[in-house]
Amino acid sequence: MNLFDRFILTIYSLVLIVLSLIAIGVFSNVIHRSWVDLFFTDIYGSTTMNLPYLIVAVVFLVISIRFFFSGFRGRRIREDKAIYQRNDYGHVSISLETIRAIAERAAKKVRGVRELKTQVTTKDLGNIISLRLSFDGETPLPELTQNLQAEVKARVEAITGLEIAEVSVKVIEVASTDHVAIRSKRVE
């Protein structure tokens, strides 16, 4: 659901809450019957068309129809995104999640990598692996990034048989020394 639909749904819900509270007040006799009679007399007593009430009713009808049909649209079964290829024996489908896990496993073996987030996308240019990471602050970045790109590309291609067009690396931070010390204690 996009931002516009959420905004409209919020307004729609607030109006329905107010109308529900008014209905509860009318049916429990908290709102006096004479006020209700006065309101409906004002609406029906006029010989001309009540344009504001008509516009509000049409807007609510359109919003209700939109939400009704969007409810059906959202129930489609979503297919797992995957990369499909054909070989001599038939079709092979490898999910992007599988490729992501292989890339992450390969990246964690590279010296200097601390924390890592991986994303795999397929585009017209080919399969792209994007890595966002923090590093130990001791390994030279050019060496770290080149080793990381080469290792991830080679490992994913060797395991999956897919061609990886690009491995992009974004270094987002230097891992804190406390985090490195805690991690090294766990290894020992």
GROMACS .gro file of C-alpha atoms in nm:
model
  188
    1MET     CA    1   0.000   0.000   0.000
    2ASN     CA    2   0.152   0.331  -0.103
    3LEU     CA    3   0.168   0.650   0.104
    4PHE     CA    4  -0.135   0.809  -0.064
    5ASP     CA    5  -0.352   0.504   0.006
    6ARG     CA    6  -0.239   0.502   0.370
    7PHE     CA    7  -0.329   0.870   0.405
    8ILE     CA    8  -0.673   0.819   0.251
    9LEU     CA    9  -0.730   0.509   0.467
   10THR     CA   10  -0.642   0.710   0.779
   11ILE     CA   11  -0.888   0.988   0.693
   12TYR     CA   12  -1.151   0.731   0.595
   13SER     CA   13  -1.104   0.547   0.926
   14LEU     CA   14  -1.128   0.868   1.129
   15VAL     CA   15  -1.454   0.965   0.959
   16LEU     CA   16  -1.597   0.618   1.019
   17ILE     CA   17  -1.496   0.641   1.388
   18VAL     CA   18  -1.681   0.972   1.421
   19LEU     CA   19  -1.989   0.834   1.242
   20SER     CA   20  -1.981   0.523   1.463
   21LEU     CA   21  -1.965   0.737   1.778
   22ILE     CA   22  -2.260   0.945   1.654
   23ALA     CA   23  -2.458   0.626   1.581
   24ILE     CA   24  -2.379   0.491   1.928
   25GLY     CA   25  -2.490   0.822   2.077
   26VAL     CA   26  -2.817   0.818   1.880
   27PHE     CA   27  -2.903   0.455   1.957
   28SER     CA   28  -2.818   0.487   2.327
   29ASN     CA   29  -3.023   0.809   2.355
   30VAL     CA   30  -2.720   1.017   2.454
   31ILE     CA   31  -2.784   1.235   2.148
   32HIS     CA   32  -3.139   1.365   2.176
   33ARG     CA   33  -3.387   1.262   1.906
   34SER     CA   34  -3.480   1.622   1.829
   35TRP     CA   35  -3.123   1.689   1.707
   36VAL     CA   36  -3.142   1.392   1.473
   37ASP     CA   37  -3.485   1.501   1.348
   38LEU     CA   38  -3.355   1.854   1.295
   39PHE     CA   39  -3.056   1.724   1.096
   40PHE     CA   40  -3.267   1.505   0.865
   41THR     CA   41  -3.534   1.775   0.827
   42ASP     CA   42  -3.261   2.013   0.717
   43ILE     CA   43  -3.140   1.761   0.457
   44TYR     CA   44  -3.479   1.654   0.323
   45GLY     CA   45  -3.664   1.981   0.381
   46SER     CA   46  -3.468   2.163   0.116
   47THR     CA   47  -3.623   2.175  -0.230
   48THR     CA   48  -3.282   2.204  -0.396
   49MET     CA   49  -3.020   1.933  -0.422
   50ASN     CA   50  -2.777   1.928  -0.126
   51LEU     CA   51  -2.457   1.935  -0.325
   52PRO     CA   52  -2.210   1.914  -0.032
   53TYR     CA   53  -2.374   1.599   0.106
   54LEU     CA   54  -2.390   1.448  -0.242
   55ILE     CA   55  -2.018   1.515  -0.303
   56VAL     CA   56  -1.922   1.359   0.032
   57ALA     CA   57  -2.133   1.052  -0.044
   58VAL     CA   58  -1.980   1.006  -0.390
   59VAL     CA   59  -1.625   1.048  -0.253
   60PHE     CA   60  -1.693   0.786   0.015
   61LEU     CA   61  -1.837   0.550  -0.246
   62VAL     CA   62  -1.529   0.587  -0.469
   63ILE     CA   63  -1.290   0.534  -0.177
   64SER     CA   64  -1.487   0.230  -0.062
   65ILE     CA   65  -1.477   0.076  -0.410
   66ARG     CA   66  -1.103   0.143  -0.435
   67PHE     CA   67  -1.032  -0.026  -0.101
   68PHE     CA   68  -1.264  -0.314  -0.187
   69PHE     CA   69  -1.080  -0.398  -0.510
   70SER     CA   70  -0.734  -0.331  -0.366
   71GLY     CA   71  -0.809  -0.600  -0.109
   72PHE     CA   72  -0.836  -0.857  -0.388
   73ARG     CA   73  -0.528  -0.729  -0.567
   74GLY     CA   74  -0.309  -0.772  -0.257
   75ARG     CA   75  -0.398  -1.139  -0.213
   76ARG     CA   76  -0.203  -1.258  -0.513
   77ILE     CA   77   0.050  -1.524  -0.437
   78ARG     CA   78   0.392  -1.373  -0.468
   79GLU     CA   79   0.649  -1.584  -0.637
   80ASP     CA   80   0.993  -1.610  -0.489
   81LYS     CA   81   1.228  -1.404  -0.701
   82ALA     CA   82   1.482  -1.624  -0.866
   83ILE     CA   83   1.725  -1.651  -1.155
   84TYR     CA   84   1.619  -1.902  -1.417
   85GLN     CA   85   1.848  -2.075  -1.660
   86ARG     CA   86   1.828  -2.367  -1.895
   87ASN     CA   87   2.089  -2.639  -1.940
   88ASP     CA   88   2.107  -2.967  -2.132
   89TYR     CA   89   1.896  -3.145  -1.872
   90GLY     CA   90   1.618  -2.892  -1.818
   91HIS     CA   91   1.540  -2.574  -1.624
   92VAL     CA   92   1.720  -2.457  -1.312
   93SER     CA   93   1.586  -2.194  -1.075
   94ILE     CA   94   1.806  -2.044  -0.803
   95SER     CA   95   1.640  -1.807  -0.559
   96LEU     CA   96   1.798  -1.468  -0.495
   97GLU     CA   97   1.797  -1.557  -0.126
   98THR     CA   98   2.021  -1.858  -0.196
   99ILE     CA   99   2.263  -1.644  -0.395
  100ARG     CA  100   2.260  -1.385  -0.117
  101ALA     CA  101   2.347  -1.649   0.144
  102ILE     CA  102   2.636  -1.785  -0.066
  103ALA     CA  103   2.772  -1.433  -0.125
  104GLU     CA  104   2.745  -1.349   0.244
  105ARG     CA  105   2.923  -1.668   0.347
  106ALA     CA  106   3.207  -1.594   0.103
  107ALA     CA  107   3.233  -1.230   0.214
  108LYS     CA  108   3.258  -1.317   0.583
  109LYS     CA  109   3.572  -1.523   0.510
  110VAL     CA  110   3.758  -1.217   0.380
  111ARG     CA  111   3.997  -1.071   0.639
  112GLY     CA  112   3.882  -0.734   0.772
  113VAL     CA  113   3.506  -0.770   0.715
  114ARG     CA  114   3.304  -0.726   1.036
  115GLU     CA  115   2.933  -0.667   0.973
  116LEU     CA  116   2.766  -0.726   0.640
  117LYS     CA  117   2.438  -0.679   0.454
  118THR     CA  118   2.394  -0.833   0.112
  119GLN     CA  119   2.145  -0.774  -0.167
  120VAL     CA  120   2.116  -0.955  -0.500
  121THR     CA  121   1.942  -0.799  -0.800
  122THR     CA  122   1.895  -0.900  -1.159
  123LYS     CA  123   1.900  -0.630  -1.426
  124ASP     CA  124   1.943  -0.611  -1.800
  125LEU     CA  125   2.317  -0.573  -1.746
  126GLY     CA  126   2.332  -0.900  -1.550
  127ASN     CA  127   2.329  -1.025  -1.194
  128ILE     CA  128   2.450  -0.775  -0.937
  129ILE     CA  129   2.555  -0.840  -0.578
  130SER     CA  130   2.562  -0.536  -0.350
  131LEU     CA  131   2.751  -0.552  -0.021
  132ARG     CA  132   2.722  -0.299   0.263
  133LEU     CA  133   2.978  -0.358   0.533
  134SER     CA  134   3.174  -0.235   0.826
  135PHE     CA  135   3.540  -0.327   0.849
  136ASP     CA  136   3.802  -0.364   1.122
  137GLY     CA  137   3.984  -0.037   1.044
  138GLU     CA  138   4.320  -0.211   1.017
  139THR     CA  139   4.299  -0.370   0.672
  140PRO     CA  140   4.371  -0.129   0.385
  141LEU     CA  141   4.045  -0.056   0.206
  142PRO     CA  142   4.168  -0.103  -0.153
  143GLU     CA  143   4.302  -0.447  -0.061
  144LEU     CA  144   3.990  -0.539   0.135
  145THR     CA  145   3.743  -0.434  -0.135
  146GLN     CA  146   3.934  -0.600  -0.420
  147ASN     CA  147   3.970  -0.926  -0.225
  148LEU     CA  148   3.604  -0.909  -0.126
  149GLN     CA  149   3.481  -0.850  -0.482
  150ALA     CA  150   3.702  -1.123  -0.627
  151GLU     CA  151   3.615  -1.378  -0.357
  152VAL     CA  152   3.240  -1.319  -0.370
  153LYS     CA  153   3.227  -1.323  -0.751
  154ALA     CA  154   3.441  -1.638  -0.780
  155ARG     CA  155   3.257  -1.824  -0.503
  156VAL     CA  156   2.903  -1.746  -0.626
  157GLU     CA  157   2.992  -1.828  -0.987
  158ALA     CA  158   3.163  -2.155  -0.884
  159ILE     CA  159   2.873  -2.274  -0.668
  160THR     CA  160   2.576  -2.158  -0.877
  161GLY     CA  161   2.716  -2.160  -1.228
  162LEU     CA  162   2.569  -1.813  -1.281
  163GLU     CA  163   2.760  -1.522  -1.425
  164ILE     CA  164   2.789  -1.228  -1.187
  165ALA     CA  165   2.821  -0.901  -1.377
  166GLU     CA  166   2.912  -0.683  -1.082
  167VAL     CA  167   2.993  -0.697  -0.712
  168SER     CA  168   2.951  -0.351  -0.563
  169VAL     CA  169   3.087  -0.270  -0.219
  170LYS     CA  170   2.980   0.013   0.007
  171VAL     CA  171   3.183   0.057   0.324
  172ILE     CA  172   2.952   0.222   0.574
  173GLU     CA  173   3.162   0.234   0.892
  174VAL     CA  174   3.464   0.119   1.087
  175ALA     CA  175   3.367  -0.140   1.347
  176SER     CA  176   3.419  -0.018   1.700
  177THR     CA  177   3.713  -0.163   1.893
  178ASP     CA  178   3.475  -0.295   2.161
  179HIS     CA  179   3.286  -0.491   1.895
  180VAL     CA  180   3.612  -0.633   1.755
  181ALA     CA  181   3.734  -0.731   2.104
  182ILE     CA  182   3.406  -0.907   2.185
  183ARG     CA  183   3.413  -1.094   1.855
  184SER     CA  184   3.778  -1.205   1.901
  185LYS     CA  185   3.698  -1.336   2.250
  186ARG     CA  186   3.420  -1.552   2.105
  187VAL     CA  187   3.661  -1.703   1.852
  188GLU     CA  188   3.914  -1.803   2.121
   0.00000   0.00000   0.00000
